[in-house]
Structures are given as structure tokens and as C-alpha cells.
């Protein structure tokens, strides 16, 4: 009774199945919904966007592994069995996110969208360029991903602050926390990077009221948003409104409340918006499967599972 079931929607399951079979040749791998066999034999589930109720048949389930760093897709199932839920913490995924955040902070800092537009018009014109040390970056979420991005941006010379739920202390990073610390964090932030999880407390947090609190009179002459956390953290219509009211000078969005972003969304054609298709830090089967197989081996050897999420806080 130690079978592993893959419960995957929205992604091609084949590379995940191949990788699990290669990484754990002795393991009985089952596929939801058609190749499950006897569900009583399933001890572990590895999941991405599992449909509500999908785990209900697994009466002997011992743990659920999210195939991504975020667990909102798993927790959306109100009938989840009371077993540990483990999320992915992987240095490769973390570095991919830091690459993405750094790329887009620098893109806004170095006005690359403006130079792209000038190139299309054959315009040779140099704009004043502030030093990184004059620019305030603020990172919402000082977890595994937010901390690494903060450290790299600080190394580049930016003035970096972070905002988290509990108080944190990080060398070289100005730390704010909780509802009481949010306004002060926003007031000093020109480039806002969102790396929060989607929970009941963070849903829709990136709305017009919040975006209007960002610092607009800094060295960059406007405020910028980069959201690579989850789409339901943001209110798309409010981002458009913030751009149109100059509360934002630009936005990079990797995630959206509805994915793929609907063709009718005004974000697609907005000149202030840079869109990527939820690819800032993809879960790669080779890396993620190795991590999950290692977790199961640890668990079966009598050690605790690592990176078990707290259901009450939702991350
Ligand atoms: N776009 C992509 O491709 C992609 C890829 C990977 C991950 N992600 C997203 O990135 C998120 C963050 O990943 P992670 O590994 O860094 O997560 P993590 O280690 O769990 O860190 C989450 C951070 O958010 C903070 N936080 C949570 N709720 C908050 C609240 N209500 N108010 C203030 N701060 C709050 C936490 O505060 P404390 O420090 O006080 O706990 C923590 O600092 C994931 O949940 C996922 O949604 C996106």
C-alpha cells in the first residue's frame, strides 16, 4: 500500500509520469483518473490543480505533494483529507524566480520598454539614468523566493525592503510586516515585486487602493509593479486603472486571475504592461520529482517530511 498517484490537470501528465518512473523504478505509479487501480493502495499523491474531491477515494493516503511552490490549487479542495501537504522548495526554481525578478526590475529601472519603442521609431535619444542606489525596490513576501530575490537585488545596489506576515530580520534589507507595516512599506517603494502566496488574506491585495500608495516621486519618476506570485493576488481592472491614472508607470505580470489570460483582456495591448505566460519559475519534472522522491524516502525511513504547509494560514 505505497502506490503514488499523479493527480494533474492543466499540465501534460506524460513527462511527470516518465520522470517518476525513472526516479523511483520500484514505486507503483498510478494515474488519476483512468489508471488508478485500487485507490486503497495509494499512499502518496503528487498534484497540480487537483479537481475538488479527487483525493476522497484514497482512504490510506499519507501525504500530498504539490508539484509547485504554491499550494493554493491543492487547498482549493474543501474536502482534503487530513494528511500533511508538502510544497516544493528547490534551489533551481528559486533561482529561476530570482532571474525573472531581476530581469524585470532592471527592465523598468533601465527603461528598456522606452528604448524598445524608440528603436521601432528609429529614435536615438538617451534618457537620464538613476543609479540603482537611488531606487527603492519593495518585495511583498520574504519567503524562500522573496529572500533570494531581495539579496540579489541588494547586491546590485538597489535599496531593498520586504514585507511579510511575521517580523523578519535580514541583513541589508529593511523589513516591514503585518497590516501595520504595509503603508510605510508601500510609501517608500517605487518598484513593487509581489511574491506572496494566494491565501484568503492575500486575495485581491494588489488593488487600486494599494497601488496608489506606492512612491511615484522617486528617482524613476513613477511606480512599477511586478507580480510573479499568483494571479488572484491582483485585480486586473485596477491595474489598468492604476496605469491610466499614472499611479503605475508600468507593470510586469506573469500571473492572472484567469489563465491563460483571456484574449479580450485590456492588459494584452496596454502599452504599460509586460506579459509572460506564468513561466517565471516553472516546476521542472527532473528537479521536482527528485525532491518528492527524496521526501518519500525520508518519510519511509522514519524522518519527518520537510516543507509541510500550515493549513490554517494557507501556505
Ligand atoms: N509564477 C510562478 O511561476 C511561481 C513559481 C513559484 C512560486 N510562485 C508563487 O510564489 C509564492 C511564494 O513562494 P515562496 O516559496 O517564497 O513561499 P514561502 O516561503 O511560503 O513565503 C511566503 C511569504 O509570504 C509572506 N506572507 C504570506 N501571507 C502573508 C500575508 N497575509 N501578509 C504578509 N505576508 C504574507 C510570508 O510571511 P512570513 O515570512 O511571515 O511567513 C512569507 O514571507 C508561492 O506561494 C507561489 O504562489 C509563483
Short mmCIF file of C-alpha atoms and ligand atoms in Angstrom, two decimals:
data_model
loop_
_atom_site.label_atom_id
_atom_site.label_comp_id
_atom_site.label_asym_id
_atom_site.label_seq_id
_atom_site.Cartn_x
_atom_site.Cartn_y
_atom_site.Cartn_z
CA UNK A 1 0.00 0.00 0.00
CA UNK A 2 2.63 2.54 -1.03
CA UNK A 3 1.47 3.50 -4.50
CA UNK A 4 1.93 7.09 -5.69
CA UNK A 5 -0.93 8.67 -7.63
CA UNK A 6 -0.40 11.59 -10.01
CA UNK A 7 -3.41 13.92 -9.87
CA UNK A 8 -2.61 16.51 -12.52
CA UNK A 9 -4.79 18.84 -14.57
CA UNK A 10 -3.72 21.79 -16.71
CA UNK A 11 -0.31 20.26 -17.49
CA UNK A 12 0.75 17.35 -19.69
CA UNK A 13 0.99 14.41 -17.30
CA UNK A 14 3.30 12.32 -19.56
CA UNK A 15 6.66 13.94 -18.64
CA UNK A 16 5.76 13.71 -14.95
CA UNK A 17 4.85 10.04 -15.23
CA UNK A 18 8.06 9.29 -17.18
CA UNK A 19 10.17 11.10 -14.62
CA UNK A 20 8.55 9.43 -11.60
CA UNK A 21 9.02 6.00 -13.20
CA UNK A 22 12.69 6.78 -13.90
CA UNK A 23 13.43 8.31 -10.49
CA UNK A 24 11.56 5.68 -8.45
CA UNK A 25 11.70 2.46 -10.50
CA UNK A 26 10.42 0.33 -7.62
CA UNK A 27 7.41 2.54 -6.92
CA UNK A 28 3.91 1.68 -8.08
CA UNK A 29 2.87 4.81 -10.04
CA UNK A 30 -0.85 5.35 -10.68
CA UNK A 31 -2.54 7.98 -12.83
CA UNK A 32 -5.69 9.82 -11.88
CA UNK A 33 -8.41 9.33 -13.10
CA UNK A 34 -8.07 6.40 -15.52
CA UNK A 35 -5.16 4.32 -14.25
CA UNK A 36 -5.75 4.35 -10.52
CA UNK A 37 -6.33 0.67 -9.83
CA UNK A 38 -7.39 0.05 -6.26
CA UNK A 39 -7.40 3.51 -4.59
CA UNK A 40 -6.86 1.88 -1.17
CA UNK A 41 -3.30 1.13 -2.29
CA UNK A 42 -2.45 4.80 -2.82
CA UNK A 43 -0.26 6.20 -0.01
CA UNK A 44 1.00 9.38 -1.70
CA UNK A 45 -0.40 11.86 -4.20
CA UNK A 46 1.54 14.34 -6.31
CA UNK A 47 -0.81 17.04 -7.52
CA UNK A 48 -1.25 20.11 -9.67
CA UNK A 49 -4.69 21.77 -9.79
CA UNK A 50 -6.43 18.65 -8.48
CA UNK A 51 -10.20 18.72 -9.05
CA UNK A 52 -12.17 19.06 -5.80
CA UNK A 53 -12.79 15.68 -4.22
CA UNK A 54 -10.05 13.92 -6.23
CA UNK A 55 -8.31 12.63 -3.07
CA UNK A 56 -11.52 11.40 -1.48
CA UNK A 57 -11.10 7.83 -2.72
CA UNK A 58 -7.61 7.45 -1.20
CA UNK A 59 -8.52 6.09 2.23
CA UNK A 60 -4.91 5.25 3.12
CA UNK A 61 -3.30 8.46 1.91
CA UNK A 62 -0.25 9.53 3.94
CA UNK A 63 0.85 12.77 2.24
CA UNK A 64 0.06 15.10 -0.65
CA UNK A 65 2.91 16.71 -2.60
CA UNK A 66 2.17 19.90 -4.51
CA UNK A 67 4.08 19.94 -7.79
CA UNK A 68 4.57 23.69 -7.40
CA UNK A 69 5.85 26.05 -4.72
CA UNK A 70 2.31 27.35 -4.20
CA UNK A 71 -0.36 25.16 -2.64
CA UNK A 72 -3.46 27.27 -3.31
CA UNK A 73 -4.56 24.86 -6.06
CA UNK A 74 -4.47 21.93 -3.61
CA UNK A 75 -6.09 23.82 -0.73
CA UNK A 76 -8.94 24.88 -3.01
CA UNK A 77 -10.33 21.38 -2.39
CA UNK A 78 -12.57 21.81 0.65
CA UNK A 79 -12.73 18.05 1.17
CA UNK A 80 -8.98 17.49 1.53
CA UNK A 81 -8.04 14.55 3.73
CA UNK A 82 -6.19 15.41 6.95
CA UNK A 83 -2.71 14.46 5.76
CA UNK A 84 0.45 16.61 5.51
CA UNK A 85 0.68 18.79 2.39
CA UNK A 86 4.24 19.31 1.19
CA UNK A 87 5.25 22.11 -1.17
CA UNK A 88 8.24 22.32 -3.49
CA UNK A 89 11.30 24.10 -2.18
CA UNK A 90 14.02 23.77 -4.77
CA UNK A 91 17.13 25.92 -5.33
CA UNK A 92 16.75 25.75 -9.13
CA UNK A 93 13.16 27.00 -9.01
CA UNK A 94 14.22 29.69 -6.56
CA UNK A 95 17.00 30.89 -8.86
CA UNK A 96 14.66 30.93 -11.87
CA UNK A 97 12.37 33.25 -9.95
CA UNK A 98 15.29 35.45 -8.92
CA UNK A 99 16.35 35.66 -12.59
CA UNK A 100 12.84 36.74 -13.55
CA UNK A 101 12.54 39.33 -10.79
CA UNK A 102 15.99 40.72 -11.51
CA UNK A 103 15.30 40.86 -15.26
CA UNK A 104 12.10 42.84 -14.79
CA UNK A 105 13.38 45.13 -12.03
CA UNK A 106 16.28 46.00 -14.32
CA UNK A 107 13.96 46.35 -17.32
CA UNK A 108 11.94 49.01 -15.52
CA UNK A 109 14.99 50.60 -13.89
CA UNK A 110 16.86 50.84 -17.22
CA UNK A 111 13.71 51.92 -19.14
CA UNK A 112 14.07 49.11 -21.65
CA UNK A 113 10.45 49.39 -22.83
CA UNK A 114 11.09 53.03 -23.70
CA UNK A 115 14.25 52.17 -25.65
CA UNK A 116 12.35 49.36 -27.46
CA UNK A 117 9.73 51.91 -28.54
CA UNK A 118 12.45 54.34 -29.63
CA UNK A 119 14.15 51.63 -31.67
CA UNK A 120 10.90 50.89 -33.52
CA UNK A 121 10.77 54.58 -34.46
CA UNK A 122 14.48 54.87 -35.29
CA UNK A 123 14.99 57.35 -32.44
CA UNK A 124 18.48 57.77 -30.94
CA UNK A 125 17.91 59.50 -27.60
CA UNK A 126 19.50 58.91 -24.25
CA UNK A 127 17.49 59.42 -21.05
CA UNK A 128 18.89 60.26 -17.63
CA UNK A 129 19.61 57.03 -15.74
CA UNK A 130 19.40 56.95 -11.94
CA UNK A 131 21.80 54.76 -10.00
CA UNK A 132 20.40 51.54 -8.51
CA UNK A 133 21.26 53.03 -5.13
CA UNK A 134 18.69 55.77 -5.70
CA UNK A 135 15.87 53.31 -6.40
CA UNK A 136 13.63 51.68 -3.77
CA UNK A 137 12.52 48.13 -4.50
CA UNK A 138 9.93 46.53 -2.20
CA UNK A 139 9.26 42.81 -2.11
CA UNK A 140 5.94 41.52 -0.78
CA UNK A 141 6.68 38.07 0.62
CA UNK A 142 10.00 37.33 2.29
CA UNK A 143 9.81 33.57 1.96
CA UNK A 144 12.14 31.25 0.08
CA UNK A 145 11.67 33.18 -3.18
CA UNK A 146 11.38 36.72 -1.82
CA UNK A 147 14.50 36.45 0.32
CA UNK A 148 16.71 35.25 -2.54
CA UNK A 149 15.46 37.96 -4.91
CA UNK A 150 15.95 40.57 -2.17
CA UNK A 151 19.54 39.51 -1.57
CA UNK A 152 20.44 39.58 -5.28
CA UNK A 153 18.80 42.98 -5.84
CA UNK A 154 20.59 44.37 -2.80
CA UNK A 155 23.87 43.09 -4.26
CA UNK A 156 23.07 45.06 -7.41
CA UNK A 157 22.86 48.15 -5.23
CA UNK A 158 19.08 48.72 -5.02
CA UNK A 159 17.58 49.91 -1.75
CA UNK A 160 15.55 46.82 -0.93
CA UNK A 161 12.76 46.39 1.59
CA UNK A 162 10.48 43.45 2.24
CA UNK A 163 7.06 42.85 3.74
CA UNK A 164 5.98 39.65 5.45
CA UNK A 165 3.33 38.44 7.88
CA UNK A 166 5.64 37.93 10.86
CA UNK A 167 8.58 40.19 11.73
CA UNK A 168 11.79 39.22 9.89
CA UNK A 169 15.38 40.37 10.12
CA UNK A 170 17.52 40.17 7.01
CA UNK A 171 20.94 41.78 6.64
CA UNK A 172 20.81 44.80 4.31
CA UNK A 173 17.03 44.56 3.81
CA UNK A 174 14.59 46.93 5.51
CA UNK A 175 11.89 44.68 6.90
CA UNK A 176 8.21 45.57 7.40
CA UNK A 177 5.44 43.26 8.49
CA UNK A 178 1.74 42.89 9.00
CA UNK A 179 -1.11 45.26 8.25
CA UNK A 180 0.50 47.88 10.48
CA UNK A 181 3.69 47.91 8.40
CA UNK A 182 2.12 47.87 4.94
CA UNK A 183 1.54 51.58 4.29
CA UNK A 184 5.07 52.58 5.32
CA UNK A 185 6.46 49.80 3.11
CA UNK A 186 4.40 50.98 0.13
CA UNK A 187 5.20 54.66 0.69
CA UNK A 188 8.94 54.04 0.23
CA UNK A 189 8.56 51.54 -2.66
CA UNK A 190 8.96 52.50 -6.35
CA UNK A 191 9.28 49.01 -7.81
CA UNK A 192 6.89 46.62 -6.07
CA UNK A 193 7.63 42.91 -6.51
CA UNK A 194 4.90 40.54 -5.36
CA UNK A 195 5.99 37.05 -4.29
CA UNK A 196 3.15 36.33 -1.88
CA UNK A 197 1.18 33.10 -1.77
CA UNK A 198 -2.51 33.24 -2.65
CA UNK A 199 -4.44 32.80 0.60
CA UNK A 200 -7.74 34.18 1.92
CA UNK A 201 -5.68 37.01 3.48
CA UNK A 202 -3.86 37.99 0.28
CA UNK A 203 -6.59 37.54 -2.35
CA UNK A 204 -7.02 40.77 -4.34
CA UNK A 205 -4.39 42.59 -2.29
CA UNK A 206 -2.94 44.25 -5.42
CA UNK A 207 -5.87 46.61 -5.95
CA UNK A 208 -6.10 50.28 -6.89
CA UNK A 209 -6.09 51.50 -3.28
CA UNK A 210 -2.81 49.68 -2.62
CA UNK A 211 -1.17 50.69 -5.90
CA UNK A 212 -1.99 54.35 -5.27
CA UNK A 213 0.11 54.19 -2.07
CA UNK A 214 3.35 53.46 -3.94
CA UNK A 215 6.07 56.10 -4.21
CA UNK A 216 5.74 57.95 -7.52
CA UNK A 217 8.15 60.83 -6.97
CA UNK A 218 11.34 58.80 -6.66
CA UNK A 219 14.33 58.58 -8.98
CA UNK A 220 12.37 56.61 -11.60
CA UNK A 221 9.62 59.22 -11.79
CA UNK A 222 6.86 56.64 -11.32
CA UNK A 223 5.93 53.35 -9.68
CA UNK A 224 6.15 49.87 -11.18
CA UNK A 225 4.55 46.53 -10.30
CA UNK A 226 5.95 43.05 -10.87
CA UNK A 227 3.59 40.22 -9.90
CA UNK A 228 5.03 36.72 -10.13
CA UNK A 229 3.15 35.34 -7.10
CA UNK A 230 -0.36 34.30 -8.08
CA UNK A 231 -2.95 35.86 -10.35
CA UNK A 232 -5.67 36.08 -7.73
CA UNK A 233 -3.49 38.44 -5.70
CA UNK A 234 -4.21 41.10 -8.32
CA UNK A 235 -7.32 42.88 -9.58
CA UNK A 236 -6.72 43.18 -13.35
CA UNK A 237 -9.13 46.10 -13.85
CA UNK A 238 -7.43 48.01 -11.01
CA UNK A 239 -4.02 47.54 -12.62
CA UNK A 240 -5.36 49.03 -15.86
CA UNK A 241 -6.92 51.90 -13.86
CA UNK A 242 -3.67 52.46 -11.95
CA UNK A 243 -1.74 52.68 -15.22
CA UNK A 244 -4.28 55.01 -16.78
CA UNK A 245 -4.21 57.27 -13.68
CA UNK A 246 -0.37 57.19 -13.58
CA UNK A 247 -0.42 55.53 -10.16
CA UNK A 248 1.67 52.96 -12.04
CA UNK A 249 4.18 53.78 -14.77
CA UNK A 250 4.45 50.14 -15.82
CA UNK A 251 3.65 46.57 -14.80
CA UNK A 252 5.14 43.14 -15.41
CA UNK A 253 2.57 40.40 -14.93
CA UNK A 254 3.40 36.69 -15.01
CA UNK A 255 0.17 35.50 -13.40
CA UNK A 256 -3.52 36.30 -13.83
CA UNK A 257 -6.80 35.50 -12.08
CA UNK A 258 -7.84 33.59 -15.23
CA UNK A 259 -5.14 31.70 -17.10
CA UNK A 260 -4.50 31.71 -19.99
CA UNK A 261 -5.22 35.45 -19.94
CA UNK A 262 -8.44 35.86 -21.98
CA UNK A 263 -7.98 37.38 -25.45
CA UNK A 264 -10.38 40.18 -24.54
CA UNK A 265 -8.29 41.39 -21.59
CA UNK A 266 -7.20 45.04 -22.00
CA UNK A 267 -3.90 44.06 -20.38
CA UNK A 268 -2.70 42.39 -23.61
CA UNK A 269 -2.49 45.60 -25.60
CA UNK A 270 -1.81 48.09 -22.81
CA UNK A 271 1.45 49.93 -23.60
CA UNK A 272 2.48 49.89 -19.94
CA UNK A 273 2.15 46.14 -19.45
CA UNK A 274 4.65 43.34 -20.00
CA UNK A 275 3.06 39.89 -20.01
CA UNK A 276 4.62 36.46 -19.56
CA UNK A 277 2.64 33.18 -19.50
CA UNK A 278 3.11 32.09 -15.87
CA UNK A 279 6.65 31.00 -16.66
CA UNK A 280 8.70 32.98 -14.15
CA UNK A 281 9.71 29.87 -12.21
CA UNK A 282 8.34 26.71 -13.76
CA UNK A 283 8.36 23.39 -11.92
CA UNK A 284 10.66 21.16 -13.98
CA UNK A 285 9.90 17.40 -13.72
CA UNK A 286 13.57 16.37 -13.29
CA UNK A 287 14.05 18.68 -10.30
CA UNK A 288 10.62 18.45 -8.68
CA UNK A 289 10.36 14.66 -8.93
CA UNK A 290 13.83 14.20 -7.42
CA UNK A 291 12.71 16.36 -4.48
CA UNK A 292 9.45 14.44 -3.96
CA UNK A 293 11.10 11.02 -4.23
CA UNK A 294 13.68 12.13 -1.67
CA UNK A 295 10.91 13.34 0.65
CA UNK A 296 9.09 10.00 0.42
CA UNK A 297 12.33 8.09 1.09
CA UNK A 298 13.00 10.28 4.15
CA UNK A 299 9.46 9.75 5.37
CA UNK A 300 9.60 5.98 4.94
CA UNK A 301 12.96 5.92 6.76
CA UNK A 302 11.20 7.43 9.76
CA UNK A 303 12.22 11.09 9.32
CA UNK A 304 9.76 13.96 9.12
CA UNK A 305 8.55 15.45 5.87
CA UNK A 306 10.07 18.84 5.07
CA UNK A 307 8.25 22.00 3.92
CA UNK A 308 4.86 20.90 5.20
CA UNK A 309 2.48 23.83 4.85
CA UNK A 310 0.34 25.25 7.62
CA UNK A 311 -3.27 24.72 6.56
CA UNK A 312 -4.59 27.40 8.87
CA UNK A 313 -2.52 30.16 7.22
CA UNK A 314 -2.87 28.66 3.73
CA UNK A 315 0.83 28.48 2.81
N1 LIG B 1 4.75 32.46 -11.09
C1 LIG B 1 5.39 31.33 -10.84
O1 LIG B 1 5.82 30.65 -11.76
C2 LIG B 1 5.61 30.91 -9.41
C3 LIG B 1 6.56 29.91 -9.14
C4 LIG B 1 6.78 29.55 -7.83
C5 LIG B 1 6.08 30.16 -6.80
N2 LIG B 1 5.17 31.12 -7.11
C6 LIG B 1 4.42 31.78 -6.02
O2 LIG B 1 5.32 32.38 -5.10
C7 LIG B 1 4.77 32.22 -3.79
C8 LIG B 1 5.86 32.40 -2.75
O3 LIG B 1 6.74 31.29 -2.75
P1 LIG B 1 7.76 31.05 -1.54
O4 LIG B 1 8.41 29.74 -1.78
O5 LIG B 1 8.63 32.24 -1.34
O6 LIG B 1 6.73 30.96 -0.31
P2 LIG B 1 7.03 30.99 1.26
O7 LIG B 1 8.43 30.57 1.52
O8 LIG B 1 5.92 30.25 1.90
O9 LIG B 1 6.93 32.55 1.63
C9 LIG B 1 5.73 33.25 1.61
C10 LIG B 1 5.99 34.67 2.13
O10 LIG B 1 4.77 35.42 2.03
C11 LIG B 1 4.51 36.00 3.28
N3 LIG B 1 3.06 36.12 3.53
C12 LIG B 1 2.12 35.16 3.41
N4 LIG B 1 0.90 35.64 3.75
C13 LIG B 1 1.09 36.94 4.05
C14 LIG B 1 0.25 37.97 4.50
N5 LIG B 1 -1.06 37.78 4.69
N6 LIG B 1 0.78 39.19 4.74
C15 LIG B 1 2.12 39.41 4.59
N7 LIG B 1 2.99 38.46 4.18
C16 LIG B 1 2.48 37.25 3.92
C17 LIG B 1 5.12 35.07 4.31
O11 LIG B 1 5.29 35.76 5.53
P3 LIG B 1 6.07 35.08 6.77
O12 LIG B 1 7.54 35.16 6.39
O13 LIG B 1 5.74 35.96 7.91
O14 LIG B 1 5.57 33.69 6.88
C18 LIG B 1 6.42 34.71 3.60
O15 LIG B 1 7.39 35.70 3.81
C19 LIG B 1 4.14 30.83 -3.83
O16 LIG B 1 3.12 30.69 -2.86
C20 LIG B 1 3.56 30.77 -5.23
O17 LIG B 1 2.22 31.21 -5.23
C21 LIG B 1 4.92 31.51 -8.38
#
